[in-house]
XYZ file of C-alpha atoms in Angstrom:
743
model
C 0.000 0.000 0.000
C 2.841 2.392 0.863
C 4.478 1.598 -2.454
C 1.254 2.381 -4.277
C 0.894 5.667 -2.385
C 4.450 6.605 -3.300
C 3.960 5.671 -6.948
C 0.698 7.560 -7.302
C 1.548 10.464 -5.006
C 1.094 13.125 -7.688
C -2.425 12.146 -8.808
C -3.327 11.670 -5.145
C -2.032 15.114 -4.277
C -3.822 16.720 -7.225
C -7.056 14.925 -6.359
C -6.884 16.098 -2.750
C -6.184 19.666 -3.879
C -9.202 19.546 -6.208
C -11.395 18.229 -3.410
C -10.196 20.912 -1.004
C -10.776 23.629 -3.621
C -14.320 22.398 -4.246
C -15.037 22.256 -0.514
C -13.775 25.825 -0.120
C -16.098 26.866 -2.945
C -19.067 25.107 -1.370
C -18.601 26.678 2.071
C -18.022 30.123 0.534
C -14.373 30.688 1.440
C -13.333 30.655 -2.226
C -15.577 31.440 -5.166
C -15.345 29.795 -8.574
C -17.348 31.682 -11.174
C -17.355 28.776 -13.697
C -18.757 26.447 -11.039
C -21.383 29.011 -10.129
C -22.405 29.388 -13.750
C -22.522 25.606 -14.130
C -24.777 25.414 -11.074
C -27.107 27.924 -12.705
C -27.223 25.875 -15.899
C -27.958 22.655 -14.008
C -30.716 24.407 -12.063
C -32.236 25.641 -15.322
C -32.087 22.134 -16.777
C -34.056 20.777 -13.822
C -36.669 23.497 -14.261
C -37.017 22.585 -17.920
C -37.211 18.868 -17.170
C -40.091 19.339 -14.731
C -41.935 22.192 -16.383
C -45.719 22.213 -16.567
C -47.051 22.658 -20.064
C -50.588 23.519 -18.925
C -51.798 27.114 -18.807
C -52.816 28.263 -15.305
C -56.226 29.960 -15.730
C -56.366 31.394 -12.197
C -54.143 34.365 -13.069
C -54.842 36.358 -16.213
C -52.345 38.837 -17.652
C -53.843 41.947 -19.197
C -51.267 42.819 -21.783
C -50.293 46.321 -22.823
C -49.305 44.845 -26.153
C -48.702 46.451 -29.516
C -52.336 45.927 -30.467
C -53.443 47.906 -27.400
C -50.936 50.655 -28.095
C -52.240 50.911 -31.639
C -55.899 51.133 -30.541
C -55.663 53.132 -27.304
C -52.541 55.181 -27.976
C -48.955 55.277 -26.811
C -48.133 54.571 -23.177
C -48.652 56.062 -20.626
C -52.383 56.224 -21.117
C -54.614 58.843 -19.604
C -55.711 57.976 -16.059
C -59.379 58.351 -16.966
C -58.863 55.469 -19.417
C -57.324 53.403 -16.608
C -60.256 54.305 -14.369
C -62.530 53.081 -17.135
C -60.516 49.843 -17.179
C -61.055 49.400 -13.414
C -64.783 49.881 -13.785
C -64.943 47.374 -16.640
C -62.906 44.807 -14.722
C -64.837 45.008 -11.460
C -68.346 45.951 -12.602
C -68.573 44.035 -15.871
C -66.166 41.119 -15.447
C -66.288 40.846 -11.615
C -62.640 39.949 -11.210
C -61.203 38.917 -7.837
C -58.151 41.224 -7.666
C -55.934 43.328 -9.925
C -52.211 44.052 -9.605
C -50.209 46.546 -11.654
C -46.712 45.738 -12.924
C -46.366 49.426 -13.745
C -45.798 52.524 -11.612
C -47.793 55.747 -11.732
C -45.183 58.245 -10.598
C -46.158 61.370 -12.549
C -49.391 63.401 -12.366
C -51.721 63.165 -15.367
C -52.335 66.638 -16.824
C -53.672 65.406 -20.166
C -57.177 66.750 -19.419
C -55.921 70.335 -19.469
C -57.209 70.985 -15.948
C -54.049 72.806 -14.779
C -54.368 75.254 -17.664
C -58.033 75.879 -16.838
C -57.176 76.417 -13.176
C -54.485 78.884 -14.173
C -57.048 80.855 -16.143
C -59.321 80.807 -13.108
C -56.590 82.471 -11.093
C -55.709 84.979 -13.774
C -57.679 86.262 -16.730
C -61.028 84.780 -15.681
C -60.635 85.230 -11.948
C -63.607 87.593 -11.839
C -65.855 85.596 -14.156
C -68.402 83.830 -11.915
C -69.821 81.728 -14.743
C -66.362 80.415 -15.562
C -65.597 79.748 -11.907
C -68.835 77.827 -11.454
C -68.321 75.794 -14.614
C -64.757 74.966 -13.608
C -65.854 73.880 -10.153
C -68.439 71.599 -11.733
C -65.956 70.156 -14.260
C -62.999 69.661 -11.886
C -64.037 66.199 -10.557
C -64.383 65.023 -14.140
C -61.136 66.554 -15.402
C -58.965 65.533 -12.431
C -57.923 62.234 -13.974
C -55.681 61.226 -11.054
C -58.568 61.677 -8.621
C -60.853 59.804 -11.035
C -58.389 56.901 -11.163
C -57.972 56.977 -7.386
C -61.745 56.714 -6.913
C -61.812 53.699 -9.227
C -59.137 52.025 -7.069
C -60.632 52.890 -3.713
C -62.619 50.184 -1.949
C -61.575 47.571 -4.472
C -58.917 44.820 -4.198
C -56.202 46.681 -6.101
C -52.423 46.394 -5.691
C -49.998 48.881 -7.221
C -46.378 48.322 -8.201
C -43.226 50.348 -7.587
C -39.483 49.874 -7.722
C -36.590 50.232 -5.300
C -33.279 51.563 -6.577
C -29.637 52.120 -5.734
C -29.855 55.837 -6.477
C -30.162 57.883 -3.293
C -31.339 60.906 -5.271
C -34.294 59.010 -6.696
C -37.096 59.121 -4.146
C -40.405 59.897 -5.795
C -43.958 59.028 -4.893
C -45.198 57.384 -1.704
C -44.126 53.959 -0.444
C -46.716 51.637 1.102
C -46.414 50.696 4.782
C -43.514 48.250 5.363
C -44.274 44.664 6.353
C -41.320 44.334 8.722
C -38.597 46.330 10.461
C -34.887 45.529 10.632
C -35.138 44.694 14.340
C -37.351 41.699 13.541
C -34.721 39.995 11.378
C -31.850 37.866 12.740
C -28.324 39.167 11.961
C -27.538 36.362 9.479
C -30.471 37.294 7.245
C -30.147 41.022 7.857
C -26.576 41.057 6.524
C -27.526 39.421 3.239
C -30.753 41.290 2.617
C -31.098 43.504 -0.421
C -30.852 47.169 0.573
C -32.104 50.072 -1.516
C -31.268 53.737 -1.124
C -33.929 55.117 -3.433
C -37.345 54.315 -4.881
C -39.825 55.225 -7.549
C -43.343 54.861 -6.164
C -46.872 55.932 -7.012
C -48.570 59.264 -6.479
C -49.761 59.590 -2.857
C -53.398 59.940 -3.969
C -53.184 56.621 -5.795
C -51.196 54.819 -3.079
C -53.726 55.822 -0.435
C -56.611 54.641 -2.603
C -55.139 51.209 -3.407
C -55.334 48.340 -0.944
C -51.547 47.795 -1.003
C -48.468 47.858 -3.213
C -45.386 45.738 -3.881
C -42.045 46.232 -5.557
C -41.139 44.526 -8.822
C -37.348 44.260 -8.406
C -35.845 40.935 -9.514
C -32.399 39.713 -8.385
C -30.456 38.803 -11.538
C -27.821 36.154 -10.945
C -24.221 36.319 -12.096
C -25.246 35.400 -15.658
C -28.001 38.035 -15.801
C -30.843 35.499 -15.489
C -33.746 36.153 -13.126
C -34.205 33.125 -10.895
C -35.019 34.870 -7.613
C -37.066 37.752 -6.258
C -36.519 39.321 -2.826
C -39.465 38.601 -0.527
C -38.247 41.370 1.768
C -36.230 44.313 0.446
C -34.797 46.907 2.786
C -35.060 50.667 2.671
C -34.273 53.055 5.515
C -34.521 50.351 8.184
C -37.843 48.964 6.929
C -38.605 45.952 4.721
C -41.049 45.838 1.850
C -42.782 43.010 0.016
C -42.812 42.275 -3.735
C -45.871 42.707 -5.922
C -46.687 38.981 -5.893
C -46.660 38.774 -2.088
C -48.712 41.960 -1.758
C -51.325 40.443 -4.093
C -51.355 37.162 -2.176
C -51.847 38.953 1.137
C -54.642 41.070 -0.358
C -56.399 37.897 -1.471
C -56.172 36.430 2.034
C -57.112 39.328 4.288
C -53.635 40.838 4.769
C -52.084 38.130 7.009
C -48.789 39.155 8.679
C -45.408 38.088 7.313
C -43.850 35.757 9.887
C -40.336 34.341 10.144
C -39.967 30.573 10.375
C -36.961 28.385 11.184
C -36.245 25.079 9.434
C -38.429 22.177 10.441
C -37.278 20.559 13.673
C -35.202 23.552 14.837
C -36.421 24.945 18.111
C -33.503 26.839 19.596
C -33.961 30.575 19.904
C -30.233 30.932 19.267
C -30.465 29.396 15.790
C -29.444 32.176 13.432
C -30.938 31.245 10.066
C -34.470 31.900 8.885
C -35.289 29.584 6.002
C -38.974 30.365 5.449
C -41.577 33.094 5.538
C -45.013 32.090 6.776
C -47.791 34.160 5.186
C -51.206 32.738 5.937
C -51.248 29.220 4.501
C -48.196 29.844 2.319
C -44.721 28.752 3.424
C -42.138 30.498 1.243
C -38.526 29.247 1.302
C -35.978 32.083 1.328
C -32.197 32.279 1.119
C -29.693 34.472 2.954
C -30.732 37.438 0.783
C -34.372 36.973 1.836
C -35.127 35.952 -1.748
C -37.339 33.158 -3.032
C -36.649 31.111 -6.129
C -39.279 31.768 -8.791
C -41.348 28.570 -9.293
C -41.521 28.905 -13.070
C -44.275 26.762 -14.553
C -42.693 26.836 -17.976
C -41.883 29.149 -20.888
C -43.680 32.415 -21.582
C -47.401 31.852 -22.053
C -47.922 29.677 -18.956
C -50.760 32.062 -18.052
C -53.510 33.390 -20.322
C -52.811 36.754 -21.961
C -55.548 39.167 -22.982
C -55.075 42.409 -24.861
C -56.222 45.351 -22.735
C -57.856 46.951 -25.770
C -60.121 43.901 -26.084
C -61.051 44.119 -22.399
C -61.811 47.835 -22.618
C -64.034 47.174 -25.625
C -65.673 44.225 -23.789
C -64.771 41.909 -26.634
C -63.547 39.301 -24.130
C -66.147 36.778 -22.901
C -67.162 37.025 -19.233
C -65.896 33.513 -18.506
C -62.328 34.536 -19.378
C -62.077 36.985 -16.457
C -64.895 36.362 -13.998
C -63.483 35.467 -10.588
C -59.908 35.633 -11.877
C -56.798 37.330 -10.493
C -55.574 39.944 -12.962
C -52.057 41.265 -13.524
C -51.619 44.335 -15.718
C -48.266 44.349 -17.523
C -46.655 44.623 -20.912
C -44.976 42.504 -23.549
C -44.468 45.396 -25.970
C -40.704 45.510 -26.714
C -40.598 49.286 -26.587
C -41.755 49.403 -22.949
C -38.653 47.497 -21.762
C -40.282 45.044 -19.322
C -38.561 41.903 -20.579
C -36.350 39.617 -18.502
C -33.861 36.840 -19.095
C -35.109 33.669 -17.378
C -34.198 29.955 -17.360
C -36.708 29.426 -20.158
C -35.940 32.320 -22.440
C -33.626 35.284 -22.853
C -36.723 37.392 -23.614
C -39.466 36.770 -21.060
C -42.245 39.165 -19.946
C -41.457 40.557 -16.518
C -45.139 40.488 -15.568
C -45.163 36.704 -15.912
C -42.411 36.437 -13.288
C -44.884 37.894 -10.772
C -47.580 35.534 -12.023
C -45.322 32.518 -11.413
C -44.525 33.701 -7.889
C -48.193 34.301 -7.079
C -49.129 30.864 -8.439
C -46.420 29.322 -6.259
C -47.921 31.027 -3.197
C -51.418 29.842 -4.112
C -50.118 26.272 -4.524
C -47.710 26.547 -1.573
C -44.987 25.123 -3.821
C -41.546 26.705 -4.163
C -38.047 25.372 -4.919
C -36.408 25.092 -1.496
C -32.750 25.515 -0.576
C -32.650 25.047 3.218
C -29.487 25.669 5.223
C -28.904 21.990 5.949
C -28.030 21.447 2.284
C -24.598 22.971 2.948
C -23.740 20.166 5.338
C -25.250 17.592 2.998
C -23.167 18.835 0.066
C -19.940 18.854 2.107
C -20.622 15.292 3.278
C -21.385 14.162 -0.272
C -18.119 15.648 -1.577
C -16.118 13.945 1.172
C -17.712 10.539 0.572
C -17.391 10.837 -3.210
C -13.757 11.864 -2.949
C -12.755 9.015 -0.641
C -14.620 6.314 -2.581
C -13.344 7.481 -5.968
C -9.753 7.748 -4.751
C -9.808 4.205 -3.389
C -11.169 2.862 -6.671
C -9.360 5.017 -9.229
C -5.864 4.872 -7.753
C -5.154 1.508 -9.417
C -8.081 1.194 -11.804
C -7.647 0.360 -15.469
C -9.116 2.855 -17.947
C -12.331 0.891 -18.536
C -12.961 0.370 -14.817
C -12.215 4.016 -14.092
C -14.620 5.156 -16.800
C -17.411 2.854 -15.588
C -16.857 3.897 -11.968
C -17.092 7.586 -12.797
C -20.120 7.006 -15.026
C -21.865 5.136 -12.215
C -21.017 7.941 -9.771
C -22.476 10.527 -12.155
C -25.678 8.496 -12.581
C -26.085 8.067 -8.819
C -25.528 11.763 -8.115
C -27.869 12.846 -10.911
C -30.512 10.291 -9.962
C -30.530 11.283 -6.299
C -30.606 14.951 -7.181
C -33.538 14.587 -9.563
C -35.431 12.497 -7.009
C -35.069 15.247 -4.408
C -36.183 17.817 -6.980
C -39.238 15.899 -8.188
C -40.411 14.572 -4.818
C -39.504 17.354 -2.408
C -38.791 20.293 -4.772
C -35.409 20.664 -3.031
C -32.612 22.442 -4.897
C -29.632 20.282 -3.935
C -26.443 21.777 -5.476
C -24.970 19.589 -8.179
C -22.078 21.343 -9.921
C -19.365 20.670 -7.318
C -20.142 16.938 -7.178
C -20.040 16.567 -10.956
C -16.874 18.666 -11.136
C -15.239 16.408 -8.537
C -16.053 13.262 -10.515
C -14.868 14.804 -13.792
C -11.674 16.187 -12.243
C -10.762 12.865 -10.577
C -11.346 11.007 -13.837
C -9.229 13.455 -15.853
C -6.407 13.493 -13.287
C -6.080 9.720 -13.044
C -6.573 9.044 -16.743
C -4.152 11.823 -17.716
C -1.522 10.565 -15.302
C -1.812 7.051 -16.628
C -1.654 8.183 -20.230
C 0.932 10.974 -20.201
C 3.225 10.249 -17.300
C 3.577 6.508 -17.780
C 3.976 6.175 -21.538
C 6.754 6.614 -24.037
C 4.725 9.046 -26.080
C 5.123 11.538 -23.244
C 8.918 11.484 -23.538
C 8.751 11.732 -27.323
C 6.483 14.793 -27.162
C 8.771 16.375 -24.574
C 11.726 15.904 -26.912
C 9.914 17.582 -29.795
C 8.748 20.577 -27.764
C 12.178 20.899 -26.176
C 13.640 21.830 -29.564
C 11.144 24.680 -30.137
C 12.614 27.996 -31.374
C 10.429 31.002 -32.286
C 10.460 30.998 -36.127
C 10.079 34.777 -36.441
C 13.334 35.286 -34.537
C 15.202 32.850 -36.803
C 13.935 34.680 -39.893
C 14.985 38.089 -38.606
C 18.461 36.961 -37.622
C 19.122 35.069 -40.834
C 17.937 37.928 -43.060
C 20.665 40.312 -41.880
C 22.872 38.611 -39.261
C 25.343 41.483 -38.967
C 22.610 43.901 -37.967
C 21.539 41.912 -34.926
C 23.313 40.428 -31.953
C 22.245 37.631 -29.632
C 24.593 38.740 -26.883
C 23.246 40.099 -23.643
C 22.356 43.778 -23.594
C 20.532 46.208 -21.308
C 17.773 48.185 -23.027
C 14.579 50.094 -22.415
C 11.884 47.645 -23.570
C 8.226 46.911 -23.067
C 7.107 43.400 -22.101
C 3.625 41.864 -22.273
C 2.125 38.882 -20.469
C -1.279 37.467 -21.425
C -3.062 34.627 -19.681
C -6.472 32.988 -19.993
C -8.557 33.549 -16.876
C -9.926 30.371 -15.306
C -8.189 28.215 -17.903
C -7.654 25.283 -15.521
C -11.407 24.897 -15.039
C -11.982 25.229 -18.778
C -9.339 22.601 -19.550
C -10.981 20.140 -17.182
C -14.185 20.298 -19.246
C -12.500 19.454 -22.561
C -10.987 16.266 -23.921
C -7.306 16.408 -25.002
C -8.145 16.895 -28.703
C -10.524 19.780 -28.010
C -8.056 21.351 -25.613
C -5.195 21.115 -28.113
C -7.345 22.570 -30.893
C -8.525 25.388 -28.639
C -5.016 26.330 -27.488
C -3.537 26.168 -30.984
C -6.275 28.297 -32.497
C -6.343 31.160 -30.029
C -2.545 31.220 -29.602
C -2.171 31.416 -33.382
C -4.597 34.331 -33.607
C -2.957 36.226 -30.756
C 0.532 35.518 -32.082
C -0.501 36.928 -35.452
C -1.560 40.161 -33.760
C 1.724 40.426 -31.835
C 4.107 39.362 -34.564
C 2.578 40.464 -37.875
C 0.441 43.452 -36.951
C 2.635 45.052 -34.306
C 6.112 43.555 -34.934
C 6.590 42.162 -31.448
C 8.895 39.327 -30.445
C 7.185 36.319 -28.897
C 9.420 35.224 -26.043
C 7.656 32.003 -25.076
C 4.390 30.163 -24.587
C 3.633 28.885 -21.089
C 0.561 26.727 -21.508
C -2.165 29.264 -22.241
C 0.121 32.214 -21.437
C 2.027 34.323 -23.991
C 5.089 36.412 -23.135
C 6.189 38.948 -25.729
C 8.292 42.098 -25.847
C 8.993 45.103 -28.070
C 12.225 46.953 -28.764
C 14.501 43.956 -29.418
C 16.024 42.472 -31.441
C 14.531 45.112 -33.796
C 14.761 48.562 -32.217
C 11.391 50.261 -31.754
C 11.348 53.748 -30.179
C 7.552 53.410 -29.822
C 7.745 50.034 -28.075
C 5.265 51.061 -25.356
C 2.709 52.250 -27.925
C 3.125 49.070 -30.005
C 2.562 46.887 -26.953
C -0.647 48.668 -25.939
C -2.044 48.635 -29.481
C -1.251 44.942 -29.607
C -3.053 44.340 -26.311
C -6.173 46.212 -27.483
C -6.191 44.244 -30.738
C -5.661 40.966 -28.857
C -8.788 41.666 -26.810
C -10.658 42.472 -30.005
C -9.561 39.152 -31.526
C -10.746 37.237 -28.448
C -14.187 38.812 -28.792
C -14.259 37.805 -32.459
C -13.281 34.230 -31.584
C -16.111 33.801 -29.068
C -18.943 33.088 -31.568
C -16.657 30.805 -33.577
C -15.876 28.770 -30.465
C -19.525 28.740 -29.419
C -20.567 27.175 -32.738
C -18.235 24.262 -32.000
C -19.356 23.904 -28.394
C -16.143 25.394 -27.034
C -16.119 27.826 -24.107
C -15.529 31.551 -24.416
C -12.012 32.535 -23.357
C -11.210 35.719 -21.440
C -7.608 36.874 -21.260
C -5.893 39.247 -18.873
C -2.904 41.260 -20.131
C -0.135 42.909 -18.122
C 2.283 45.381 -19.733
C 5.316 47.100 -18.245
C 8.203 49.171 -19.569
C 11.676 49.589 -18.142
C 15.304 48.580 -18.397
C 15.718 44.871 -19.012
C 18.459 42.440 -19.927
C 17.840 40.885 -23.323
C 19.831 38.208 -25.085
C 20.391 34.530 -25.823
C 20.179 32.813 -22.429
C 20.089 29.216 -21.242
C 22.368 26.199 -21.022
C 24.629 24.392 -23.458
C 21.667 22.167 -24.300
C 19.087 24.804 -24.969
C 19.012 28.589 -25.255
C 16.327 31.118 -25.952
C 16.281 34.774 -26.878
C 14.531 36.230 -23.849
C 14.323 39.152 -21.427
C 14.965 39.228 -17.698
C 14.777 41.827 -14.969
C 12.614 43.480 -12.369
C 10.452 45.182 -14.994
C 9.653 41.757 -16.500
C 8.585 40.380 -13.130
C 6.384 43.417 -12.568
C 4.600 42.841 -15.897
C 3.762 39.289 -14.826
C 2.378 40.617 -11.525
C 0.266 43.178 -13.394
C -1.291 40.439 -15.513
C -2.336 38.517 -12.415
C -3.973 41.683 -11.030
C -6.427 41.856 -13.957
C -8.580 39.242 -12.202
C -8.664 41.191 -8.949
C -9.619 44.492 -10.566
C -11.861 42.957 -13.232
C -10.183 44.706 -16.179
C -8.708 43.205 -19.329
C -5.425 45.152 -19.494
C -3.197 46.678 -16.797
C -0.045 48.699 -17.544
C 2.709 50.132 -15.383
C 3.454 53.783 -14.784
C 6.402 54.048 -17.224
C 4.302 52.557 -20.022
C 1.497 54.966 -19.322
C 3.816 57.982 -19.097
C 5.321 57.154 -22.500
C 1.887 57.020 -24.162
C -0.384 59.185 -21.994
C -1.351 61.503 -24.876
C -2.290 58.684 -27.247
C -4.577 56.608 -25.022
C -7.373 57.215 -22.553
C -6.170 55.753 -19.258
C -8.055 54.956 -16.082
C -5.902 54.928 -12.965
C -6.741 51.796 -10.969
C -4.701 51.884 -7.764
C -1.382 52.296 -5.964
C -0.125 48.762 -5.276
C 2.894 47.158 -3.692
C 3.388 43.928 -5.624
C 5.044 40.847 -4.172
C 8.831 41.140 -4.152
C 8.924 44.961 -4.367
C 9.104 47.533 -1.585
C 8.237 50.590 -3.649
C 4.575 50.979 -4.631
C 3.628 51.357 -8.284
C 0.672 53.066 -9.884
C -1.289 50.848 -12.249
C -3.531 51.933 -15.119
C -6.053 50.514 -17.549
C -5.799 51.664 -21.180
C -9.450 52.105 -22.121
C -9.026 52.999 -25.795
C -7.226 55.358 -28.141
C -7.682 58.930 -26.975
C -8.977 59.886 -30.416
C -11.717 57.233 -30.172
C -12.834 57.911 -26.596
C -16.544 58.620 -26.162
C -17.962 61.204 -23.791
C -19.304 58.415 -21.558
C -15.894 56.730 -21.352
C -14.118 59.976 -20.532
C -16.722 60.881 -17.918
C -16.467 57.445 -16.262
C -12.664 57.773 -16.051
C -12.967 61.222 -14.466
C -15.553 60.068 -11.927
C -13.445 57.099 -10.896
C -10.396 59.364 -10.511
C -12.450 61.529 -8.139
C -13.536 58.415 -6.231
C -9.885 57.352 -5.896
C -8.965 60.761 -4.527
C -11.700 60.612 -1.902
C -10.721 57.019 -1.075
C -7.080 57.956 -0.460
C -8.186 60.911 1.637
C -10.319 58.452 3.670
C -13.425 60.381 2.710
C -15.392 57.144 2.574
C -18.827 58.726 2.048
C -17.836 60.729 -1.028
C -15.840 57.830 -2.463
C -18.765 55.465 -1.966
C -21.202 57.925 -3.547
C -19.060 58.236 -6.667
C -18.592 54.463 -6.883
C -22.304 53.764 -6.510
C -23.028 56.277 -9.262
C -20.539 54.512 -11.524
C -21.976 51.139 -10.555
C -25.388 52.199 -11.815
C -23.978 52.387 -15.352
C -21.827 49.251 -14.931
C -23.569 47.033 -12.353
C -21.311 44.061 -13.112
C -18.057 45.994 -12.627
C -15.621 44.086 -10.412
C -13.510 47.243 -10.017
C -16.264 49.303 -8.401
C -17.354 46.385 -6.222
C -13.747 45.896 -5.043
C -13.400 49.467 -3.806
C -16.864 49.404 -2.232
C -15.787 46.295 -0.300
C -12.589 48.024 0.796
C -14.534 51.042 1.983
C -16.874 48.793 3.969
C -13.838 47.081 5.507
C -12.098 50.324 6.443
C -15.255 51.690 8.009
C -15.226 48.737 10.384
C -11.425 48.583 10.731
C -9.954 52.027 9.993
C -6.470 52.009 8.463
C -3.392 52.965 10.433
C -2.621 56.686 10.843
C 0.282 56.391 8.385
C -1.823 54.653 5.742
C -0.772 55.891 2.317
C -3.573 54.386 0.255
C -1.321 51.658 -1.147
C -2.797 48.160 -1.594
C -0.511 45.302 -0.608
C -0.522 42.428 -3.122
C 0.959 39.318 -1.550
C 0.087 36.832 -4.307
C 2.174 36.315 -7.424
């Protein structure tokens, strides 16, 4: 046994490292975006596998569709027309309840009443006949009051939105359903918090029975799978439109917090459910519920509002029904990306949630699943290691296939029987990684073909360098020299995870294709020297052996074009089922030693020096700051007039005592748009406030920027730092420099 452990120590070590990494991801210490995206895809697959293809007649969607816009007029419609709609719905069709997936934030002056009132105060102030006529006409011409009267005393629920803009606070919010003091700290920390809102006119809010927000929570991939059941604003918590409608249907029951089944301790931190009347709604740490989608768009009946207004719809289609007023017209921008479609009416998201409350059926993700997933990963890892360590290829393949079938089967059983969302991605990734590690070790490290391939690649010499030297050998020298050069490092982000998903042929094809395209940009378009390939990484430099006084400019143009090429490759890869690749690029200029270096067995024309090491560090920082290119200060200074730069930070990279300022080249200065220039200026102001420890001003600027780029890692990074420093203020001698301890 000891001999076997010694012989297979490397695959064992790699397997253990993979298992530890997956466990860290599961418990939240380390986050893998590819695994998260895979989990989303697997969740969507389960939804599609168990979708209901029947239309739910209980909830009817009154659609502000293109037909209605053509007949009634462009949106927003006059409030007297909406009042007419309320009368038709309740007096003619006798519906049960109506909810609006729209907000009425602005007064309706389309009747001309304000102009008539102005005349009454001015020119016709002394005309008693005019004053009497105006007084008689005012109730008819005050369309907002007319609409409010049509809402009053009827089961009506309005919609509004919460926002991240502190300057946006319009209309009147409904009463909150809960205060912050009622929530345990674990849920309070994860809850969605707004700093602004867009609500309905006070006259309308007071007339309606209640109101709910219609803010979804898009996941990392932009897909709406969850909606916050409680969203915070100013220390209070508000319900979504679907929950407000459900409570209106059931006599406004309170929203109660409920612990997992079987948990009785008052010290238990997590709240896994909301109890609202007969409905038990599972929630996560963000107080959000998973939307119980019935199926693709059209799972609920749609009726054109123009047909309802004209009473062309039969009574049976609406009598006793719950009605949601929303829109599918593309121009009104209420479309969402969901697990069933990239274009899905937002109003139907609310309908799915309301149907889930009526059926008391929601996808659940209770807290105990964390322990269950950790235990499953541990058991899988141990069993697979014991079997795969000496297994032949066929046995290894069958073992892993059986493990996949067992994991999938158990997961689907939980989903179908209990509607429990047991995470799946980490378990499948563990099985795939163990199979690849042990099969790769057996194939590459224990066969002659491995040594033959190593011999071939060991003789590799960059062909462009050979051509340049042979064309005019007296002009160039291979001897060591110290020059001012610019060096570039590019690396594929998350490439290890991508490689694990591909077979060796796909991986080889993928690497060869994108390296060829990037090398063409470097070598042919911008006359750079490719130093070496390190797996998926490219190292190149400018200024040697061919002198280039504009070496910094050439390197940055090359980097911008490399990113352009990667975007062009994405659809080509997608057609062949290959993943999209994202590269990070680090560029630095400075004095370097360049020449033919190596041993008597192998030499390479390469560069060495502190500036080279710094470029490699800058490339690794692209992941942290969420940008595609980072350059050093000397590179930026040499080209500051030609490119629009965004300063990112002062950093002290590993191995260096002196801090360096790092920048992102956004584009050529001549091609910069007003929006790009403005964003750079705003971020520079935020940096200044940040370094002055003016956290409030820095946060305000960053939140403003985040509105335009909600997925920006850069803005999120500095917001996290500000939150950290508020809790743990920096030392008095803090100079605003970020310490980077990783390579």
